[in-house]
Coordinates of C-alpha atoms and ligand atoms in Angstrom, one line a residue:
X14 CA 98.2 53.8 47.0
X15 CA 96.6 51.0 48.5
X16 CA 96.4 47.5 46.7
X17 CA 93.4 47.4 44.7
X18 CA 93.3 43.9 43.7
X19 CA 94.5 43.4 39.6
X20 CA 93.0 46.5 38.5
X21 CA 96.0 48.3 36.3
X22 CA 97.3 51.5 37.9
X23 CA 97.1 54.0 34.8
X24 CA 99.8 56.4 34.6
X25 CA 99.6 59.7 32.9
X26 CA 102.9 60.2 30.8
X27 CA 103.9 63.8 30.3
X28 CA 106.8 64.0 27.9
X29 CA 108.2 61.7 25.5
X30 CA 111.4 62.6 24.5
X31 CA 114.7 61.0 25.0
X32 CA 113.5 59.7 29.0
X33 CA 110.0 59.5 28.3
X34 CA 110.4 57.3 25.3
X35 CA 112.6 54.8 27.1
X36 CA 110.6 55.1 30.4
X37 CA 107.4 53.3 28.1
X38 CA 109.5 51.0 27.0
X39 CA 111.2 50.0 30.2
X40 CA 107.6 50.0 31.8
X41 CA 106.5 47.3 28.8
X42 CA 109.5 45.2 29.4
X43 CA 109.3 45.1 33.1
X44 CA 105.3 45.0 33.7
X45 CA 106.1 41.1 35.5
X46 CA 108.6 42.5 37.2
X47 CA 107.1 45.7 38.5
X48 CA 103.6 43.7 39.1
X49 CA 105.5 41.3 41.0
X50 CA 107.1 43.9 43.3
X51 CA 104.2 45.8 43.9
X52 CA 100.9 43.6 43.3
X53 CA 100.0 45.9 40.9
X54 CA 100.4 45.6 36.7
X55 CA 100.8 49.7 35.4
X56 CA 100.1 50.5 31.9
X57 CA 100.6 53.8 30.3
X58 CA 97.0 55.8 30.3
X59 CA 98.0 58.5 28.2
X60 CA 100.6 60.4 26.4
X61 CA 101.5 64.3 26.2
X62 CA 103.9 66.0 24.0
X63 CA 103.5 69.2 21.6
X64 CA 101.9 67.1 19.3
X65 CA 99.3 65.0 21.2
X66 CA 97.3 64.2 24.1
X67 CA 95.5 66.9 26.6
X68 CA 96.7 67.5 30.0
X69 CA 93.0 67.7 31.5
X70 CA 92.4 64.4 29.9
X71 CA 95.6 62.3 30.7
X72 CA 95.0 63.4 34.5
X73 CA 91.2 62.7 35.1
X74 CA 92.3 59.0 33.3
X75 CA 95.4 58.5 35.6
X76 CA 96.1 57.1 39.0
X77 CA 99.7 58.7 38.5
X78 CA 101.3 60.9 36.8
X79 CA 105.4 60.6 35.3
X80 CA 106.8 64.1 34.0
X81 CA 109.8 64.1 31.6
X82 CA 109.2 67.4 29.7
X83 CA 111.6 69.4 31.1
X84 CA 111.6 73.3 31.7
X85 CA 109.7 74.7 34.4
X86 CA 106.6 75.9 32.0
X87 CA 104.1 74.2 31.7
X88 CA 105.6 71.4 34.3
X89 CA 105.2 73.5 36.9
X90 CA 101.3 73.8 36.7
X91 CA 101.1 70.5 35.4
X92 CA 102.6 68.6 38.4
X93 CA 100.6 71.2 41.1
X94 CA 97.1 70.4 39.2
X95 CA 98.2 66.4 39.4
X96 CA 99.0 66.7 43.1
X97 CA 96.3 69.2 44.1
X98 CA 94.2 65.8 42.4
X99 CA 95.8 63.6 44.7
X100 CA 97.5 61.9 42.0
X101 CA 101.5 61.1 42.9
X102 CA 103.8 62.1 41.0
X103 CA 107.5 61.2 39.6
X104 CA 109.3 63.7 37.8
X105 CA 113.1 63.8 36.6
X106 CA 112.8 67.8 36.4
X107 CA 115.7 69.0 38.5
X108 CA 115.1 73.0 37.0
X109 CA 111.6 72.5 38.7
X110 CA 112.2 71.3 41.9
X111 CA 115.7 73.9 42.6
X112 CA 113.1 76.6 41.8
X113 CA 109.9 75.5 42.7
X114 CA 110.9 72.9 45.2
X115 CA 108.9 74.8 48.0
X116 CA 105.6 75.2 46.9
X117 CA 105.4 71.5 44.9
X118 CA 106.7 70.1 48.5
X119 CA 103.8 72.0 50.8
X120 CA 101.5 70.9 48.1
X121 CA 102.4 66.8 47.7
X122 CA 101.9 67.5 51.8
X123 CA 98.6 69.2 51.8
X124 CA 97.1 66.2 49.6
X125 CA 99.0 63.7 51.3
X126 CA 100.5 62.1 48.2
X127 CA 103.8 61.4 47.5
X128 CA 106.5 63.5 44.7
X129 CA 109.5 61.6 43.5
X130 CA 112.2 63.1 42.1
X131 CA 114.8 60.0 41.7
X132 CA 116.3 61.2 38.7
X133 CA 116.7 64.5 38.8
X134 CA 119.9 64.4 41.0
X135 CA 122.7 62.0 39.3
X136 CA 121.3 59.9 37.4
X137 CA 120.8 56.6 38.3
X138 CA 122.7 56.9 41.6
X139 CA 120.0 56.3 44.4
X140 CA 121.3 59.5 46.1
X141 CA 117.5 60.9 47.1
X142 CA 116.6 57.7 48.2
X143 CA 119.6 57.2 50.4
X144 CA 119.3 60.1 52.4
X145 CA 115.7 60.7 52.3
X146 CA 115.3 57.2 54.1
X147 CA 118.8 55.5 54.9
X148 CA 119.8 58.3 56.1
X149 CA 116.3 59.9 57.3
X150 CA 117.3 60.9 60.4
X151 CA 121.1 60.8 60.3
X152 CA 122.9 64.2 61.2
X153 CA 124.5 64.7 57.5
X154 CA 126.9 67.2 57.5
X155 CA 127.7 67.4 54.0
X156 CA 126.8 66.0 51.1
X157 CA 129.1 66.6 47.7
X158 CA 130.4 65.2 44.4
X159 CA 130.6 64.9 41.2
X160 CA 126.6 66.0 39.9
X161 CA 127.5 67.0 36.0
X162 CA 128.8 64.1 33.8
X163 CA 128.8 66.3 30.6
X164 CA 131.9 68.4 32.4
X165 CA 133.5 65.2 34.1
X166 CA 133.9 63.7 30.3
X167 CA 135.5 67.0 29.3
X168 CA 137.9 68.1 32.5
X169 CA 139.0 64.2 31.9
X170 CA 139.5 64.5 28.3
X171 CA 141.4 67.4 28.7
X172 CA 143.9 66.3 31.6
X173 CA 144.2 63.2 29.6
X174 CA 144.6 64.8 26.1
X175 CA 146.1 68.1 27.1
X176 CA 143.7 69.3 24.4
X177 CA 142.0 72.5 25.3
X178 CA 138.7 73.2 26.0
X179 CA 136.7 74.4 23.0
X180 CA 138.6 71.2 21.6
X181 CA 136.9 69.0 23.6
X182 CA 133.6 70.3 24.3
X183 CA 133.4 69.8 20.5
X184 CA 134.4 66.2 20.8
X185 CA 131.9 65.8 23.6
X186 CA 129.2 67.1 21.5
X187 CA 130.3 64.5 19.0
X188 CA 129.7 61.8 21.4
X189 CA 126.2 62.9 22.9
X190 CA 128.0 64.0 26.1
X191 CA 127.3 67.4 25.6
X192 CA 124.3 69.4 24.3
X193 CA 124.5 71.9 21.1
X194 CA 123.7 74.6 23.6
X195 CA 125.7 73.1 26.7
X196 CA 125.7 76.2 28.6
X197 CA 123.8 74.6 31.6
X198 CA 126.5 72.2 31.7
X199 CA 129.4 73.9 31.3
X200 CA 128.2 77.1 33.6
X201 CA 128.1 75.1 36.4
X202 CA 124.3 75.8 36.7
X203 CA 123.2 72.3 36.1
X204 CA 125.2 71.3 39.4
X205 CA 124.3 74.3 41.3
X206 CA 120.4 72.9 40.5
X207 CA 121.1 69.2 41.8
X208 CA 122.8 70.7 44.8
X209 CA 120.0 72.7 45.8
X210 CA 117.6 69.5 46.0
X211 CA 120.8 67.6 47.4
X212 CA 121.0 70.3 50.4
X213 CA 117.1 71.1 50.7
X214 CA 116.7 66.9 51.4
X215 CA 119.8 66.8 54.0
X216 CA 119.8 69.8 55.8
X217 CA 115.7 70.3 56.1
X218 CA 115.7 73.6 55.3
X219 CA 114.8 75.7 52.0
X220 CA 117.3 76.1 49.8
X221 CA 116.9 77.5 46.1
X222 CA 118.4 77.9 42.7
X223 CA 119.2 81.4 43.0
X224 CA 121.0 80.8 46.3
X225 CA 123.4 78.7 45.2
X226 CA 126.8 80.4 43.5
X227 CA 128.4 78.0 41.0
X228 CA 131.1 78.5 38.8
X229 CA 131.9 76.6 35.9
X230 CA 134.9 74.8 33.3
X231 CA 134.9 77.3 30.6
X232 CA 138.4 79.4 31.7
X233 CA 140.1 76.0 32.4
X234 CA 143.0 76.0 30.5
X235 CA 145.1 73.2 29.7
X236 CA 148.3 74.2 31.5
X237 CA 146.5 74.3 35.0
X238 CA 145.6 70.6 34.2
X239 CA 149.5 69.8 33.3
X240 CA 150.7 71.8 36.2
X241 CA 148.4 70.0 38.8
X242 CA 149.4 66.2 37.1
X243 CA 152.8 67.0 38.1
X244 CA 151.4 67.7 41.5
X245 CA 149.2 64.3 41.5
X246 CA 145.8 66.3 41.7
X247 CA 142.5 66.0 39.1
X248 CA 140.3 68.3 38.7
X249 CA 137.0 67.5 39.2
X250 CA 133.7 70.3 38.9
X251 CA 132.5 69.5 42.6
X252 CA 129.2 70.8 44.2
X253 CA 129.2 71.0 47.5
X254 CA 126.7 71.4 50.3
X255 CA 127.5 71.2 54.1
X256 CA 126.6 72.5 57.5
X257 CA 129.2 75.3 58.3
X258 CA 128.9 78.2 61.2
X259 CA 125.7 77.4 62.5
X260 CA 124.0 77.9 58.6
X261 CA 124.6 75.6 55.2
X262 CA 127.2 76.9 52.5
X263 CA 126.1 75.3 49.0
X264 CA 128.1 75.9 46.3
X265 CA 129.8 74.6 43.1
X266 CA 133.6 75.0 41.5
X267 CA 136.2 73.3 39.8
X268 CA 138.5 72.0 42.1
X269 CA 141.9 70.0 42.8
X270 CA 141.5 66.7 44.3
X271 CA 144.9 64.5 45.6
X272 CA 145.4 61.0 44.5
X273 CA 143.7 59.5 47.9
X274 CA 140.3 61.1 47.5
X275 CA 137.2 58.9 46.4
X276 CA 136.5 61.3 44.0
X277 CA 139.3 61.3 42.3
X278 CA 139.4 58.5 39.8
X279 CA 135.8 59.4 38.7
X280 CA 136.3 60.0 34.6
X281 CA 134.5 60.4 31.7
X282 CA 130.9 61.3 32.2
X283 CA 130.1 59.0 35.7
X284 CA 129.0 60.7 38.5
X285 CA 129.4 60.1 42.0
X286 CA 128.0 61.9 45.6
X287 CA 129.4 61.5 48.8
X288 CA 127.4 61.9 52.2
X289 CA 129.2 62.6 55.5
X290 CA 127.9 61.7 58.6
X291 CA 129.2 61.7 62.3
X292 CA 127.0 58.4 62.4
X293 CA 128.1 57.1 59.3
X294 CA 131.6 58.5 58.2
X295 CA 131.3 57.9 54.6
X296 CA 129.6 56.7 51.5
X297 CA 130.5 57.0 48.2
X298 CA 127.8 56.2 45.4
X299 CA 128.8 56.3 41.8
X300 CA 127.4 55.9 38.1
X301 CA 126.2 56.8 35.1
X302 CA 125.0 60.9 35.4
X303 CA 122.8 60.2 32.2
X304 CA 121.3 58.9 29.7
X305 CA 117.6 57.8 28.5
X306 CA 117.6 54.6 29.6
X307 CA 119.3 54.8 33.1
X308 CA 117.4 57.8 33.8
X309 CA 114.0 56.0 32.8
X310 CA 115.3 52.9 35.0
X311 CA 115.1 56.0 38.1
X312 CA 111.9 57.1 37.1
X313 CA 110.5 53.4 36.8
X314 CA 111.9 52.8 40.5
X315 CA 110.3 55.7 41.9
X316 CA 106.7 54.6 40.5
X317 CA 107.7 50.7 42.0
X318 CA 108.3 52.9 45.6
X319 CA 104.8 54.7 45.4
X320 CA 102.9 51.4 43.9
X321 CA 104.4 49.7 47.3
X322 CA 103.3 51.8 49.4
X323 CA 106.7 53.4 51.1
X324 CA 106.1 57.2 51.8
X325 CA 108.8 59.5 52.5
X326 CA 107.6 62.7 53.0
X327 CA 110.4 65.9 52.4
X328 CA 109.7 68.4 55.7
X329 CA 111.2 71.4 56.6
X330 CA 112.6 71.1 59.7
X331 CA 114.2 74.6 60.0
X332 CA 115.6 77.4 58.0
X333 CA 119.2 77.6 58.2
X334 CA 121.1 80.8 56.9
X335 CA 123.3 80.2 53.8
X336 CA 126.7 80.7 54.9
X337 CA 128.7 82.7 51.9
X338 CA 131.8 83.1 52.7
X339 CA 133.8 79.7 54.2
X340 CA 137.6 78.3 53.8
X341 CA 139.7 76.8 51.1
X342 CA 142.6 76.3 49.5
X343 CA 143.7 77.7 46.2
X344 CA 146.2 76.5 43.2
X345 CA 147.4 79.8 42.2
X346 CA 148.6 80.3 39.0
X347 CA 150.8 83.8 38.2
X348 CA 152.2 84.7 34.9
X349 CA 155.2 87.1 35.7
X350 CA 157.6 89.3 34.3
X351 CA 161.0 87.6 34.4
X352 CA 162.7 90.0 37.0
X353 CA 164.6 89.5 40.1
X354 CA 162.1 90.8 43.4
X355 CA 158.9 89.2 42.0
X356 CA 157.9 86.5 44.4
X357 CA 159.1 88.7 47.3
X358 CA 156.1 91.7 45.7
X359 CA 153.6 88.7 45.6
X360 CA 154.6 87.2 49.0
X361 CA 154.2 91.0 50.1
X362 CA 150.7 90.8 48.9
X363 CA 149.6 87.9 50.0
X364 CA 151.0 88.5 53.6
X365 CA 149.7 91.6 53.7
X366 CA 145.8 89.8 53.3
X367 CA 147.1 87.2 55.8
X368 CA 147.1 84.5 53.2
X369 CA 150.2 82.3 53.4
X370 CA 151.6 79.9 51.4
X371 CA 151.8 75.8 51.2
X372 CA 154.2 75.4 48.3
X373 CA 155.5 77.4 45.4
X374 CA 157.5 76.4 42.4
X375 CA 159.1 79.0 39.6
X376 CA 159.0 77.1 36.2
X377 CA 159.8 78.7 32.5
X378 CA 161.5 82.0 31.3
X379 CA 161.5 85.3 29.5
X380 CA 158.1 85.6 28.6
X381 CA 157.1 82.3 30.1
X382 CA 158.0 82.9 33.9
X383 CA 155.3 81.8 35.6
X384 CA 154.5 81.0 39.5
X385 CA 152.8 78.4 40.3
X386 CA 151.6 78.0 44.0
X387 CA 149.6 76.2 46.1
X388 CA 147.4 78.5 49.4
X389 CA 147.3 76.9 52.6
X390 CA 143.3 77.3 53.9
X391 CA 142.0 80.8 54.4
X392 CA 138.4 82.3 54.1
X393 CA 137.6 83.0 50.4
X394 CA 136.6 86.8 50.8
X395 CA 140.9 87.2 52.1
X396 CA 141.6 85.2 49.1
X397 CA 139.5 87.1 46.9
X398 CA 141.1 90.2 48.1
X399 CA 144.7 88.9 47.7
X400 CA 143.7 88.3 44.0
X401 CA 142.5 91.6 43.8
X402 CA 145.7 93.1 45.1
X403 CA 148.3 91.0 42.9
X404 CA 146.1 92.1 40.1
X405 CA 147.6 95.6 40.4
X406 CA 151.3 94.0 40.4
X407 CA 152.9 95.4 37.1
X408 CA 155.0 92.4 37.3
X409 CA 152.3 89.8 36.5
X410 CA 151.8 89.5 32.5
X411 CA 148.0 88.4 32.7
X412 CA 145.1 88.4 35.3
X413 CA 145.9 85.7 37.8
X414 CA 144.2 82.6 37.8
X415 CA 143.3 80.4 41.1
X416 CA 140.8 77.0 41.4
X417 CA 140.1 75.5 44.7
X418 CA 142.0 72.5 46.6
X419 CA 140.4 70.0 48.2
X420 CA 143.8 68.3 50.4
X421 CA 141.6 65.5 52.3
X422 CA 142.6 62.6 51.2
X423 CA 140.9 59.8 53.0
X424 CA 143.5 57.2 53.9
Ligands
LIG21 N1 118.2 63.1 28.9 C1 118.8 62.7 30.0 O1 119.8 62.0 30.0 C2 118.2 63.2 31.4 C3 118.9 62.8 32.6 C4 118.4 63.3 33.8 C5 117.3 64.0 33.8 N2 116.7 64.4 32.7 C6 115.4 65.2 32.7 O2 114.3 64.5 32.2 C7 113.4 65.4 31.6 C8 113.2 65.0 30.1 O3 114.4 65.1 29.4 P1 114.5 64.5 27.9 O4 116.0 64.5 27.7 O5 113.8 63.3 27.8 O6 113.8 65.7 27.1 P2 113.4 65.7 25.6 O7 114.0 64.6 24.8 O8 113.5 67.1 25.1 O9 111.8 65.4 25.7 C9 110.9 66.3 26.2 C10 109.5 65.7 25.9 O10 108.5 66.6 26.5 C11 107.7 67.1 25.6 N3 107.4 68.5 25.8 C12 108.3 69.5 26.1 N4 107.6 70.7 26.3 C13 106.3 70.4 26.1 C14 105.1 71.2 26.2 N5 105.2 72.5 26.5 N6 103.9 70.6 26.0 C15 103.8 69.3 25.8 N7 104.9 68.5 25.7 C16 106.1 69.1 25.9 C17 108.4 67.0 24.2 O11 107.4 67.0 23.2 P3 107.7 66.8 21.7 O12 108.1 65.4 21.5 O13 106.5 67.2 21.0 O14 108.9 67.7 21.4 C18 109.1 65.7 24.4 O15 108.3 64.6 24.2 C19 114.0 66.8 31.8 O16 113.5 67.4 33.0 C20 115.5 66.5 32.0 O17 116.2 67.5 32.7 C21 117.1 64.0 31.4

């Protein structure tokens, strides 16, 4: 959008609920500031919710078009009709761009205008804006952290509590931090959407929604957490993308973290994403995962970039395979019948998948016995057959439970 002397830019609002609402307020407040940034003043042209406004109208009386509805219909044919216009767009939808991120792409690129999507990947961490242009043509290699606040507030809650986890999700709906239906959240499937933009922008290849596996918090229980503060590790839900075997593995778990590892002091519901480069090392980003008014504050900086003219254009560069099965480490946790022979039958199994192990320690008694071990690196399809094999064990009391372990620690 060129400059076109003091003539407002109008912007067609689509949504406003809890973003939307603060995004017309933000845009009030900071009209000097956004018309001294960009030359231009920007008022809001219309407004569409359930209740009011009409879509056909809004877009033939905007020069731009913000969507905060959510949900992938009506959005969906909403932001193709304003790009198919020629009309930019900034949305905060991340459901819309995992699943639909490959036709709204090919179609901001047929009309040559530009889609935004600032917000719809942490919060108000300027993560698609850092590697879209800082790191524009940087060979990433991975790109991963912390992409869910809503579980960050409750795994901290819980390790710092020791309360369990219905316990806490409850307090965390209390508090806002988590939804009356959280099941996005707590699934995992929230992350696994944010890491499909997150990997589609770094790697420059299609990735979807339905490609990415992601496990969630729910069968967290609060002994695990206990057990690993002993051993210095939080647990973090991570999501994950990364160039491995010649393809891109994108996935998202709960996982152990030591003491030394950036990620490890995040709390309560921040985010934080961490991009790995030969070129660059390291960054870490963190902040707020949420909120109306942080997430408006992304939204507002993504219509400042397309009123000043900067155009980063998302390209497919190649389609990678997804690589399923990769390495990690496992915190094992076996609940065993208090008998002499036992860790020698689970060592037996274990061996036998050629899975070996780091460290193990024997705590409690009677009906408590318990093992509780950590699994030196080994691809997650032996692992999984291990499992499968010490699930047959008539020594172990209940199905065993494992969560991954992260053991760089950046020093
Ligand atoms: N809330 C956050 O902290 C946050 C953070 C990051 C990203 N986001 C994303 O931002 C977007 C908006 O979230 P939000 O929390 O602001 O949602 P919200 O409070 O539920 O507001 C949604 C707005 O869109 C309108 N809307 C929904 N469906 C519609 C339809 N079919 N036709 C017309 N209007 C419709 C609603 O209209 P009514 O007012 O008539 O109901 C409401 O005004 C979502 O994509 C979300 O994922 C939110």
């Amino acid at each position: 959008m060129g400059s076109e002397g003091s003539k407002p830019v109008r912007i067609g609002l689509l949504g406003r609920g809890t973003v939307g609402a603060a995004f017309a307020r933000l845009l009030e407040e900071r009209a000097e500031a956004v018309a001294a940034a960009t030359g231009r003043r920007a008022e809001i042209a219309g407004v569409l919710t359930r209740g009011e406004g009409s879509f056909e109208q809004i877009l033939a009386d905007s020069d731009l078009v913000v969507e905060l509805m959510g949900g992938t219909d009506p959005a969906r044919e909403h932001v193709l009709a304003a790009l198919r216009a020629g009309k930019p767009v900034v949305t905060a939808n991340k459901q819309l761009l995992a699943q639909h991120g490959d036709e709204l792409f090919a179609a901001a690129r047929a009309a040559g205008v530009q889609l935004r999507f600032e917000a719809a990947v942490a919060g108000v961490i300027p993560i698609v804006r850092a590697i879209q242009e800082s790191f524009g043509v940087t060979e990433i290699s991975k790109v991963f952290g912390i992409v869910n606040g809503t579980t960050n507030f409750i795994l901290t809650e819980m390790a710092a509590s020791g309360a369990g986890y219905d316990e806490v999700l409850a307090q965390a709906q209390k508090l806002g931090y988590a939804e009356a239906d959280p099941s996005d959240d707590v699934s995992g499937a929230d992350a696994a959407a944010k890491m499909a933009i997150l990997a589609r922008l770094a790697f420059h290849t299609p990735v979807t929604l339905a490609e990415v596996p992601f496990e969630g918090i729910e069968a967290i229980q609060p002994d695990d957490l206990a057990y690993a503060k002993e051993l210095g590790l939080s647990l973090k839900l991570l999501g994950v993308a990364e160039r491995r075997d010649g393809g891109v593995s994108v996935r998202v778990f709960p996982c152990f973290l030591y003491r030394g590892h950036p990620l490890a002091p995040i709390e309560g519901p921040f985010n934080a994403v961490m991009v790995e480069a030969p070129a660059i090392t390291e960054v870490t980003m963190s902040g707020p995962g949420a909120g109306g008014l942080q997430t408006a504050s992304a939204v507002l900086g993504d219509v400042v970039s397309i009123l000043a003219g900067e155009a980063p254009v998302h390209e497919t560069r190649s389609e990678l395979p997804m690589v399923a099965d990769v390495t990690s480490s496992f915190y094992l946790h076996l609940e065993v019948a208090d008998r002499p022979g036992v860790l020698a039958q689970v060592a037996t199994v274990l061996g036998d998948h050629e899975v070996s192990v780091k460290s193990v320690v024997q705590r409690g008694a009677g009906e408590d016995a318990r093992l509780v071990m950590v699994i030196h690196e080994c691809l997650e399809s032996r692992f999984a057959a291990a499992i499968e094999g010490l699930g047959e064990l008539d020594e172990l009391r209940a199905p065993p439970r494992s969560i991954r372990v992260i053991e760089e620690q950046f020093q």
